[in-house]
Short mmCIF file of C-alpha atoms in Angstrom, two decimals:
data_model
loop_
_atom_site.label_atom_id
_atom_site.label_comp_id
_atom_site.label_asym_id
_atom_site.label_seq_id
_atom_site.Cartn_x
_atom_site.Cartn_y
_atom_site.Cartn_z
CA MET B 137 112.51 151.29 122.93
CA LYS B 138 111.20 148.37 124.36
CA PHE B 139 113.02 148.08 127.75
CA SER B 140 111.09 149.44 130.96
CA TYR B 141 114.31 150.92 132.50
CA LEU B 142 115.14 153.03 129.22
CA HIS B 143 112.10 154.51 129.43
CA LEU B 144 112.03 155.17 133.14
CA GLY B 145 115.49 156.73 132.69
CA ALA B 146 114.46 158.95 130.11
CA LEU B 147 111.02 160.08 131.73
CA VAL B 148 112.76 160.99 134.68
CA ALA B 149 114.97 163.29 132.86
CA GLN B 150 112.63 164.91 131.02
CA SER B 151 110.13 165.25 133.62
CA LEU B 152 113.02 167.81 135.10
CA LEU B 153 113.07 169.86 132.06
CA THR B 154 111.49 173.09 131.46
CA LYS B 155 109.50 173.31 128.19
CA ALA B 156 112.16 173.36 125.23
CA LYS B 157 112.13 175.68 122.39
CA GLN B 158 109.73 173.78 119.74
CA ASP B 159 111.22 174.65 116.67
CA GLY B 160 112.48 171.18 115.48
CA LEU B 161 116.24 172.76 115.58
CA ALA B 162 118.92 170.90 117.94
CA ARG B 163 117.06 167.89 118.76
CA THR B 164 120.70 166.38 119.35
CA PRO B 165 123.25 168.75 120.45
CA PRO B 166 125.01 171.02 117.72
CA MET B 167 128.66 169.84 115.85
CA GLY B 168 130.95 171.92 113.91
CA TRP B 169 133.69 174.12 114.19
CA VAL B 170 134.34 177.52 115.62
CA HIS B 171 137.01 179.71 114.70
CA TRP B 172 137.87 181.72 118.17
CA ASN B 173 140.18 179.20 120.40
CA TYR B 174 143.08 178.94 118.03
CA TRP B 175 142.67 182.02 115.63
CA GLY B 176 141.20 184.60 118.10
CA CYS B 177 140.52 187.99 116.15
CA ASN B 178 142.63 186.85 113.20
CA ILE B 179 139.84 185.95 111.24
CA SER B 180 138.97 186.34 107.35
CA GLN B 181 136.69 184.78 104.77
CA ASP B 182 139.71 183.22 103.51
CA THR B 183 140.41 181.58 106.79
CA ILE B 184 136.69 180.39 106.84
CA LEU B 185 136.55 179.10 103.77
CA LYS B 186 139.97 176.86 103.92
CA THR B 187 138.74 175.69 107.41
CA ALA B 188 135.37 174.37 105.60
CA GLN B 189 137.41 172.46 103.05
CA ALA B 190 139.41 170.94 105.53
CA LEU B 191 136.84 169.93 107.32
CA ILE B 192 135.07 168.48 104.52
CA ASP B 193 138.56 166.86 103.40
CA ALA B 194 139.06 165.59 106.95
CA GLY B 195 135.67 163.76 106.67
CA LEU B 196 134.04 165.47 109.61
CA ASP B 197 131.09 166.51 107.85
CA LYS B 198 129.95 162.73 107.36
CA LEU B 199 130.21 162.47 111.18
CA GLY B 200 127.92 165.11 111.90
CA TYR B 201 130.46 168.42 112.27
CA GLU B 202 128.14 170.80 109.87
CA TYR B 203 128.42 174.21 111.30
CA VAL B 204 131.59 176.54 110.41
CA ILE B 205 130.93 179.34 113.05
CA MET B 206 132.82 182.73 112.96
CA ASP B 207 133.21 184.08 116.31
CA ASP B 208 134.24 187.65 117.44
CA CYS B 209 135.93 190.12 115.02
CA TRP B 210 134.01 189.74 111.78
CA HIS B 211 132.99 193.21 112.07
CA ALA B 212 133.53 196.57 110.13
CA PRO B 213 134.32 199.44 112.68
CA GLU B 214 130.90 200.52 112.80
CA ARG B 215 127.18 199.62 111.59
CA SER B 216 125.78 200.92 108.46
CA PRO B 217 125.31 204.69 109.11
CA HIS B 218 122.07 204.24 107.07
CA LYS B 219 118.87 203.46 109.15
CA PRO B 220 117.94 201.06 110.80
CA HIS B 221 121.72 200.74 111.04
CA PRO B 222 122.09 196.88 109.78
CA PRO B 223 125.51 195.23 110.91
CA VAL B 224 128.27 195.25 108.09
CA ALA B 225 131.36 192.79 107.87
CA ASP B 226 134.85 194.34 107.87
CA PRO B 227 135.45 195.13 104.10
CA GLU B 228 139.06 194.13 104.12
CA ARG B 229 138.59 191.13 105.69
CA PHE B 230 135.63 190.08 104.19
CA PRO B 231 135.71 191.84 100.69
CA ASP B 232 133.17 189.47 99.33
CA GLY B 233 130.77 190.04 102.35
CA ILE B 234 128.91 188.03 104.56
CA LYS B 235 126.07 186.64 101.95
CA ALA B 236 128.37 185.61 99.35
CA LEU B 237 130.65 183.47 102.06
CA SER B 238 127.35 182.03 103.24
CA GLU B 239 126.42 180.95 100.00
CA LYS B 240 129.76 179.41 99.28
CA ILE B 241 129.77 177.29 102.92
CA HIS B 242 126.14 176.12 101.62
CA ALA B 243 127.30 175.17 98.40
CA MET B 244 129.74 172.82 100.24
CA GLY B 245 126.68 171.08 101.96
CA LEU B 246 127.48 172.94 105.49
CA LYS B 247 126.04 175.21 107.60
CA ILE B 248 127.28 178.96 108.58
CA GLY B 249 127.37 180.30 112.24
CA ILE B 250 128.02 183.96 113.26
CA TYR B 251 128.52 185.71 116.69
CA SER B 252 127.24 188.54 118.38
CA SER B 253 126.79 189.87 121.85
CA ALA B 254 123.71 191.01 123.98
CA GLY B 255 125.59 194.06 124.88
CA THR B 256 126.43 197.53 123.38
CA MET B 257 129.96 195.91 122.16
CA THR B 258 131.28 192.40 121.88
CA CYS B 259 133.56 191.08 123.96
CA GLY B 260 136.28 191.95 121.10
CA ARG B 261 135.09 195.45 121.19
CA ARG B 262 133.17 195.38 118.27
CA PHE B 263 129.61 196.59 118.03
CA GLY B 264 126.98 194.47 119.82
CA SER B 265 123.25 193.80 119.36
CA LEU B 266 121.54 195.55 122.33
CA GLY B 267 118.90 197.53 120.88
CA TYR B 268 119.52 196.48 117.68
CA GLU B 269 117.86 192.90 117.66
CA GLU B 270 115.28 193.38 114.86
CA ILE B 271 117.44 194.75 112.19
CA ASP B 272 120.55 192.22 113.04
CA ALA B 273 118.31 189.00 113.17
CA ARG B 274 116.71 190.08 109.83
CA THR B 275 120.00 190.56 108.57
CA TYR B 276 121.05 187.36 109.44
CA LYS B 277 118.25 185.63 107.47
CA GLU B 278 119.09 187.54 104.17
CA TRP B 279 123.04 186.45 104.83
CA GLY B 280 121.42 182.72 105.18
CA ILE B 281 122.94 182.35 108.76
CA ASP B 282 122.05 179.05 110.51
CA TYR B 283 123.73 179.58 113.98
CA LEU B 284 124.02 182.64 116.34
CA LYS B 285 126.52 182.33 119.10
CA TYR B 286 125.14 185.44 121.62
CA ASP B 287 127.60 186.54 124.15
CA ASN B 288 127.29 188.62 127.05
CA CYS B 289 129.71 191.27 127.10
CA TYR B 290 128.83 195.19 127.70
CA ASN B 291 125.21 194.18 128.56
CA GLU B 292 124.85 197.83 130.51
CA GLY B 293 124.20 196.02 133.41
CA GLN B 294 121.23 194.27 131.91
CA ALA B 295 122.02 191.06 134.65
CA GLY B 296 122.26 190.02 138.15
CA TYR B 297 119.15 188.15 138.52
CA ASP B 298 117.19 186.04 136.09
CA LEU B 299 114.21 188.08 134.91
CA LEU B 300 116.64 190.91 133.68
CA SER B 301 118.83 188.25 131.82
CA TYR B 302 115.83 186.57 130.47
CA ASN B 303 114.22 189.66 129.08
CA ARG B 304 117.26 190.79 127.30
CA TYR B 305 118.15 187.64 125.59
CA ALA B 306 114.40 186.93 124.61
CA LYS B 307 114.69 189.86 122.65
CA MET B 308 116.96 188.12 120.17
CA SER B 309 115.13 184.94 120.50
CA ARG B 310 111.89 186.73 119.38
CA ALA B 311 113.65 188.49 116.57
CA LEU B 312 115.26 185.20 115.26
CA SER B 313 111.89 183.85 115.16
CA ASP B 314 109.87 186.68 113.84
CA ALA B 315 112.82 186.84 110.66
CA GLY B 316 111.50 183.42 109.54
CA ARG B 317 114.68 181.65 109.22
CA PRO B 318 115.72 178.74 111.17
CA ILE B 319 118.40 179.68 113.25
CA VAL B 320 120.10 177.65 116.01
CA TYR B 321 120.23 180.22 118.98
CA ALA B 322 123.54 179.32 121.12
CA MET B 323 123.25 181.59 124.17
CA CYS B 324 126.87 182.40 125.64
CA ASN B 325 125.86 184.28 128.93
CA TRP B 326 128.42 182.21 131.11
CA GLY B 327 126.20 180.57 133.43
CA GLU B 328 124.86 184.04 134.62
CA ASP B 329 121.82 184.33 136.60
CA GLY B 330 121.28 180.48 136.06
CA PRO B 331 119.91 179.96 132.29
CA TRP B 332 119.59 176.22 132.76
CA ASN B 333 116.49 177.31 134.77
CA TRP B 334 114.82 179.57 132.11
CA ALA B 335 116.82 179.42 128.70
CA GLY B 336 115.17 176.19 127.48
CA THR B 337 111.80 178.14 126.10
CA ILE B 338 113.72 180.90 124.24
CA ALA B 339 117.55 179.12 123.25
CA HIS B 340 118.68 176.02 121.96
CA SER B 341 121.87 175.90 124.18
CA TRP B 342 123.53 177.97 126.81
CA ARG B 343 127.00 178.45 128.35
CA ILE B 344 127.25 176.74 131.87
CA SER B 345 130.43 178.60 132.88
CA GLY B 346 133.34 181.45 132.15
CA ASP B 347 135.34 180.64 128.98
CA ILE B 348 137.71 177.39 128.86
CA ILE B 349 141.41 177.27 128.71
CA ASP B 350 143.28 174.44 127.10
CA VAL B 351 144.47 173.30 130.47
CA TYR B 352 143.49 170.34 132.53
CA ASP B 353 143.00 171.27 136.02
CA GLY B 354 144.96 174.08 136.81
CA TYR B 355 143.32 176.86 139.24
CA ASP B 356 142.92 180.47 138.17
CA ASP B 357 141.48 182.95 140.21
CA ARG B 358 139.87 184.45 137.24
CA CYS B 359 137.49 181.32 137.12
CA PRO B 360 136.94 181.96 141.08
CA CYS B 361 133.35 180.00 141.60
CA GLU B 362 133.69 176.41 143.08
CA SER B 363 130.12 175.69 141.76
CA VAL B 364 128.08 177.43 139.43
CA LEU B 365 125.27 177.25 141.84
CA ASN B 366 124.61 180.80 142.95
CA CYS B 367 128.22 181.74 141.21
CA LYS B 368 128.44 185.48 141.23
CA LEU B 369 131.30 185.86 139.00
CA ALA B 370 131.61 183.45 136.17
CA GLY B 371 135.43 185.07 135.00
CA GLY B 372 137.20 182.76 132.42
CA TYR B 373 140.24 180.80 132.33
CA CYS B 374 138.27 177.71 133.43
CA SER B 375 140.33 174.66 133.34
CA MET B 376 138.57 171.42 131.64
CA MET B 377 137.91 169.67 135.03
CA ARG B 378 136.78 172.81 136.64
CA ILE B 379 134.11 172.99 133.81
CA LEU B 380 133.41 169.13 134.23
CA ASP B 381 132.68 169.62 137.87
CA PHE B 382 130.51 172.69 137.10
CA ALA B 383 128.37 170.51 134.98
CA ALA B 384 127.48 167.67 137.10
CA PRO B 385 124.62 169.35 138.82
CA LEU B 386 122.98 170.55 135.72
CA VAL B 387 122.81 167.64 133.53
CA THR B 388 118.72 167.22 134.23
CA LYS B 389 117.96 170.56 132.89
CA ALA B 390 119.33 169.37 129.12
CA GLY B 391 117.52 167.56 126.50
CA HIS B 392 116.13 167.50 123.04
CA GLY B 393 116.45 171.18 121.53
CA GLN B 394 118.00 172.59 125.02
CA TRP B 395 121.89 171.80 126.03
CA ASN B 396 124.01 172.94 128.49
CA ASP B 397 127.04 174.30 126.58
CA MET B 398 130.31 173.18 128.32
CA ASP B 399 132.12 175.61 125.69
CA MET B 400 134.23 174.72 122.74
CA LEU B 401 136.35 172.00 122.59
CA GLU B 402 140.24 172.41 123.22
CA VAL B 403 141.24 169.31 121.46
CA GLY B 404 144.59 169.49 119.52
CA ASN B 405 145.53 173.06 120.99
CA GLY B 406 148.41 171.83 122.78
CA GLY B 407 147.86 172.44 126.48
CA MET B 408 147.13 168.99 127.48
CA THR B 409 148.23 165.46 126.64
CA THR B 410 146.36 163.21 124.40
CA THR B 411 145.13 161.20 127.77
CA GLN B 412 143.67 164.29 129.04
CA TYR B 413 142.35 165.43 125.73
CA GLN B 414 140.46 162.11 125.71
CA THR B 415 139.07 162.75 128.93
CA HIS B 416 137.80 166.01 127.37
CA PHE B 417 136.47 164.83 124.13
CA ALA B 418 134.70 161.96 126.14
CA MET B 419 133.02 163.78 129.14
CA TRP B 420 131.99 166.51 126.51
CA ALA B 421 130.37 163.67 124.34
CA VAL B 422 128.67 161.82 127.27
CA ILE B 423 127.18 164.98 129.07
CA LYS B 424 125.56 166.01 125.62
CA SER B 425 127.49 169.20 124.82
CA PRO B 426 127.33 170.62 121.84
CA LEU B 427 130.78 169.21 120.04
CA ILE B 428 132.04 172.67 118.54
CA LEU B 429 136.03 171.91 117.48
CA GLY B 430 138.38 174.75 118.27
CA ASN B 431 141.63 173.83 116.78
CA ASP B 432 143.34 174.43 113.35
CA LEU B 433 141.53 171.85 110.84
CA MET B 434 143.98 173.04 108.20
CA ASN B 435 146.91 171.59 110.27
CA MET B 436 145.60 168.75 112.24
CA ASP B 437 147.99 165.88 113.23
CA VAL B 438 146.76 162.05 113.13
CA VAL B 439 146.27 161.57 116.60
CA THR B 440 144.07 164.99 116.91
CA LYS B 441 141.84 163.60 114.21
CA ALA B 442 141.57 160.08 115.69
CA LEU B 443 140.27 161.57 118.91
CA ILE B 444 137.62 164.14 117.33
CA THR B 445 136.54 161.24 115.16
CA ASN B 446 135.84 158.51 117.79
CA LYS B 447 132.43 157.46 116.07
CA TRP B 448 131.46 155.59 119.37
CA LEU B 449 131.32 158.96 121.35
CA ILE B 450 130.08 160.83 118.73
CA ASP B 451 127.10 158.62 118.38
CA ILE B 452 126.46 158.58 122.18
CA ASN B 453 126.48 162.57 122.05
CA GLN B 454 123.93 162.20 119.16
CA ASP B 455 121.91 159.60 120.69
CA PRO B 456 118.33 160.09 120.28
CA ASN B 457 117.49 159.43 123.70
CA GLY B 458 118.82 162.87 124.44
CA GLU B 459 119.97 161.85 128.06
CA PRO B 460 123.16 163.19 129.70
CA ALA B 461 125.38 161.15 131.34
CA ALA B 462 125.11 161.81 135.34
CA ARG B 463 127.72 161.86 138.01
CA ILE B 464 126.45 159.32 140.53
CA ARG B 465 129.78 158.89 142.36
CA LYS B 466 133.00 160.38 143.77
CA THR B 467 135.69 158.53 145.58
CA LEU B 468 138.77 160.24 146.85
CA ILE B 469 142.03 158.39 145.63
CA LYS B 470 144.89 158.27 148.05
CA ASN B 471 148.51 157.66 147.96
CA PRO B 472 150.62 155.23 149.87
CA HIS B 473 151.24 158.20 152.26
CA GLY B 474 147.32 158.83 152.68
CA GLU B 475 147.16 162.39 150.69
CA THR B 476 144.63 162.68 148.51
CA VAL B 477 145.87 162.72 144.97
CA GLY B 478 142.68 162.70 143.01
CA VAL B 479 138.98 161.93 142.66
CA ALA B 480 137.54 158.73 140.55
CA GLN B 481 134.07 159.65 139.37
CA ILE B 482 131.59 157.71 137.52
CA TRP B 483 129.07 158.69 135.56
CA VAL B 484 126.04 157.11 134.08
CA GLY B 485 123.59 157.70 131.43
CA GLY B 486 121.02 155.86 129.19
CA VAL B 487 121.28 155.57 125.27
CA VAL B 488 118.95 153.57 122.96
CA ARG B 489 119.23 150.08 123.74
CA GLY B 490 121.63 150.48 126.24
CA THR B 491 123.75 152.58 128.73
CA VAL B 492 127.00 154.20 128.78
CA VAL B 493 129.22 154.09 131.96
CA ALA B 494 132.27 156.44 132.16
CA ILE B 495 134.99 156.52 134.77
CA VAL B 496 137.16 159.51 135.13
CA ASN B 497 140.28 159.26 137.27
CA SER B 498 141.71 162.94 137.84
CA SER B 499 144.68 161.51 139.67
CA PRO B 500 148.54 161.34 138.06
CA ASP B 501 148.48 157.49 138.65
CA LYS B 502 146.44 154.82 137.43
CA TYR B 503 143.50 153.71 139.20
CA THR B 504 141.56 150.26 139.37
CA THR B 505 138.36 149.55 140.11
CA LYS B 506 135.33 147.02 139.58
CA TYR B 507 131.51 147.65 139.10
CA ALA B 508 128.23 146.04 138.16
CA LEU B 509 125.83 147.92 135.87
CA GLN B 510 123.12 147.50 138.43
CA ASP B 511 124.94 149.16 141.13
CA VAL B 512 125.52 152.36 139.10
CA TYR B 513 122.26 152.18 136.76
CA PRO B 514 119.43 151.13 139.38
CA TRP B 515 117.13 150.82 136.37
CA ALA B 516 119.05 147.80 135.17
CA LYS B 517 117.57 145.51 137.75
CA ARG B 518 114.32 145.49 136.08
CA ASN B 519 115.63 143.07 133.51
CA PRO B 520 118.37 141.01 135.22
CA GLY B 521 118.15 138.37 132.71
CA VAL B 522 119.25 140.77 129.83
CA LYS B 523 122.76 139.95 128.21
CA TYR B 524 125.18 142.54 127.13
CA GLU B 525 127.73 143.10 124.91
CA VAL B 526 129.94 145.73 126.66
CA ILE B 527 132.48 147.98 124.48
CA ASP B 528 135.49 149.73 125.69
CA LEU B 529 135.12 153.00 123.76
CA TRP B 530 138.66 154.22 124.09
CA ALA B 531 140.31 150.54 123.45
CA LEU B 532 142.28 150.26 120.19
CA THR B 533 140.59 147.96 117.88
CA ASP B 534 143.86 146.90 116.74
CA PRO B 535 146.65 147.78 119.52
CA SER B 536 149.47 147.42 116.35
CA LYS B 537 148.15 150.37 114.46
CA GLY B 538 148.21 152.81 117.45
CA ILE B 539 146.16 155.94 117.58
CA VAL B 540 144.88 156.43 114.19
CA GLU B 541 141.28 157.41 112.89
CA GLY B 542 138.78 154.48 112.95
CA ASN B 543 140.78 152.19 115.16
CA TRP B 544 138.81 152.86 118.52
CA GLY B 545 136.18 150.28 120.09
CA ARG B 546 137.02 147.01 121.35
CA SER B 547 134.49 144.52 122.59
CA LEU B 548 135.02 143.20 126.23
CA GLY B 549 132.59 140.22 125.55
CA LYS B 550 129.13 139.36 125.23
CA ALA B 551 127.66 137.33 128.05
CA PHE B 552 127.41 140.35 130.68
CA THR B 553 124.37 140.72 132.74
CA SER B 554 123.50 143.64 134.84
CA ALA B 555 125.30 141.77 138.03
CA SER B 556 128.40 141.11 136.15
CA TYR B 557 131.31 142.57 137.83
CA LEU B 558 133.66 144.25 135.28
CA PRO B 559 137.34 145.17 136.27
CA VAL B 560 138.68 148.51 135.26
CA GLU B 561 142.00 149.90 135.23
CA VAL B 562 142.14 153.85 134.32
CA THR B 563 145.00 155.55 133.25
CA GLY B 564 146.12 159.07 135.19
CA HIS B 565 144.08 161.82 134.22
CA GLY B 566 141.97 159.28 131.71
CA THR B 567 138.59 157.97 131.20
CA THR B 568 137.12 154.76 130.47
CA VAL B 569 134.01 154.82 128.54
CA HIS B 570 131.94 151.70 128.43
CA ARG B 571 128.75 151.33 126.17
CA TRP B 572 126.80 148.38 127.48
CA ASN B 573 124.60 147.29 124.47
CA ILE B 574 121.40 145.21 125.00
CA ILE B 575 121.56 141.99 123.20
CA GLU B 576 118.24 142.36 121.93
CA ASP B 577 117.47 138.73 120.90
CA GLN B 578 118.41 137.44 124.37
CA TYR B 579 116.36 139.77 125.73
CA VAL B 580 113.07 138.48 123.41
CA ASP B 581 113.80 134.94 124.18
CA ASP B 582 113.94 135.62 128.21
CA GLN B 583 110.53 137.31 127.72
CA LYS B 584 108.92 134.66 125.41
CA ALA B 585 110.48 132.26 128.34
CA LEU B 586 108.50 134.01 130.76
CA ARG B 587 105.21 134.48 129.27
CA ALA B 588 105.43 130.65 128.60
CA GLU B 589 105.56 130.21 132.31
CA GLY B 590 102.67 132.33 132.90
CA LEU B 591 104.84 135.37 134.62
#
């Protein structure tokens, strides 16, 4: 990258990270699909294979969605009775076995993921991996597994402070490394004991909160914490906007090979409006959460497919700069009676050759504002002469076509500077995302002129 403020932004973010797990995996956030949000325990090899084919038929693999992940309930009633008691798949749901399923998934050009728990049982009360880390990791290698989601149920009380949780999850990390197969390790301990402070050396991602529910901003006492910092009961049934708030203070903990996991995507499952799903997908993308779909890909409607294939947002999520957007401003939104009806949030992050700005409107009514890049991203002031093209990533390229795949992204112009004020109107519960792309030819010309003047 040529631009000093982009370097600075990346360096500031990277300097706050713990040392990442150095195995070359998950250099950008993992992308894929997992069955749990839609199918629950109703899982079988047939469902997995048909979904994998649907993923390919929809062209999602070409956008980076590569992991097909089996969540809970793939297990047989018991482990093998023969020492060292390896895991066994349910013979009725997976009559061909996991290895054969893995081979078929790989033959499609995809990767396969599996689920277990760092406890005596999984959350669905199947056998867990606590005390069986080595044999399970070796079995995953033999099966050809590429991704492990590792949950936190029935953990025998081995939690409550960071070292206890670290030691429990590090056992599986070491076992996977010793097994000798590259396997993405996705910790799912719900943010318990602050994994963002210690998991970066042992895992590729870690959940930051209790489980998501397909609700925009509803409150539920089962997701009791107001903040993930010092949260003593992560719970579950956490609304999308609650998880967005949870993520805000943690963004400096993420980067190449170590990501804050905001949980599976609910897009397409029916609990939110299209506008709310746009906010959901956009914010998971710009904060660099793994993009793991959780809908029924075999019966996906046109709008859902359009949302999850927004290439502009996927490119930001997978940007090699690896810098999550940070929330730098919150403004209360009040109605004409002076009552608070929501919050306007501004999130900003660096991308290669530019900047992304996301404005979230949590109120039910439209919100209007304006901003200059230099006011929300101070490093932009270092190159005041640079010209930008600004692209609205949720604007329809051709409004006459409506919401269809490939119709996202409209240029707002190519003559913006960091001091230019850009007016914004954000629909109720919506999010506007602008990508400020540096026009490199203009930058090079400016630098030549400065050198000619001896500056």
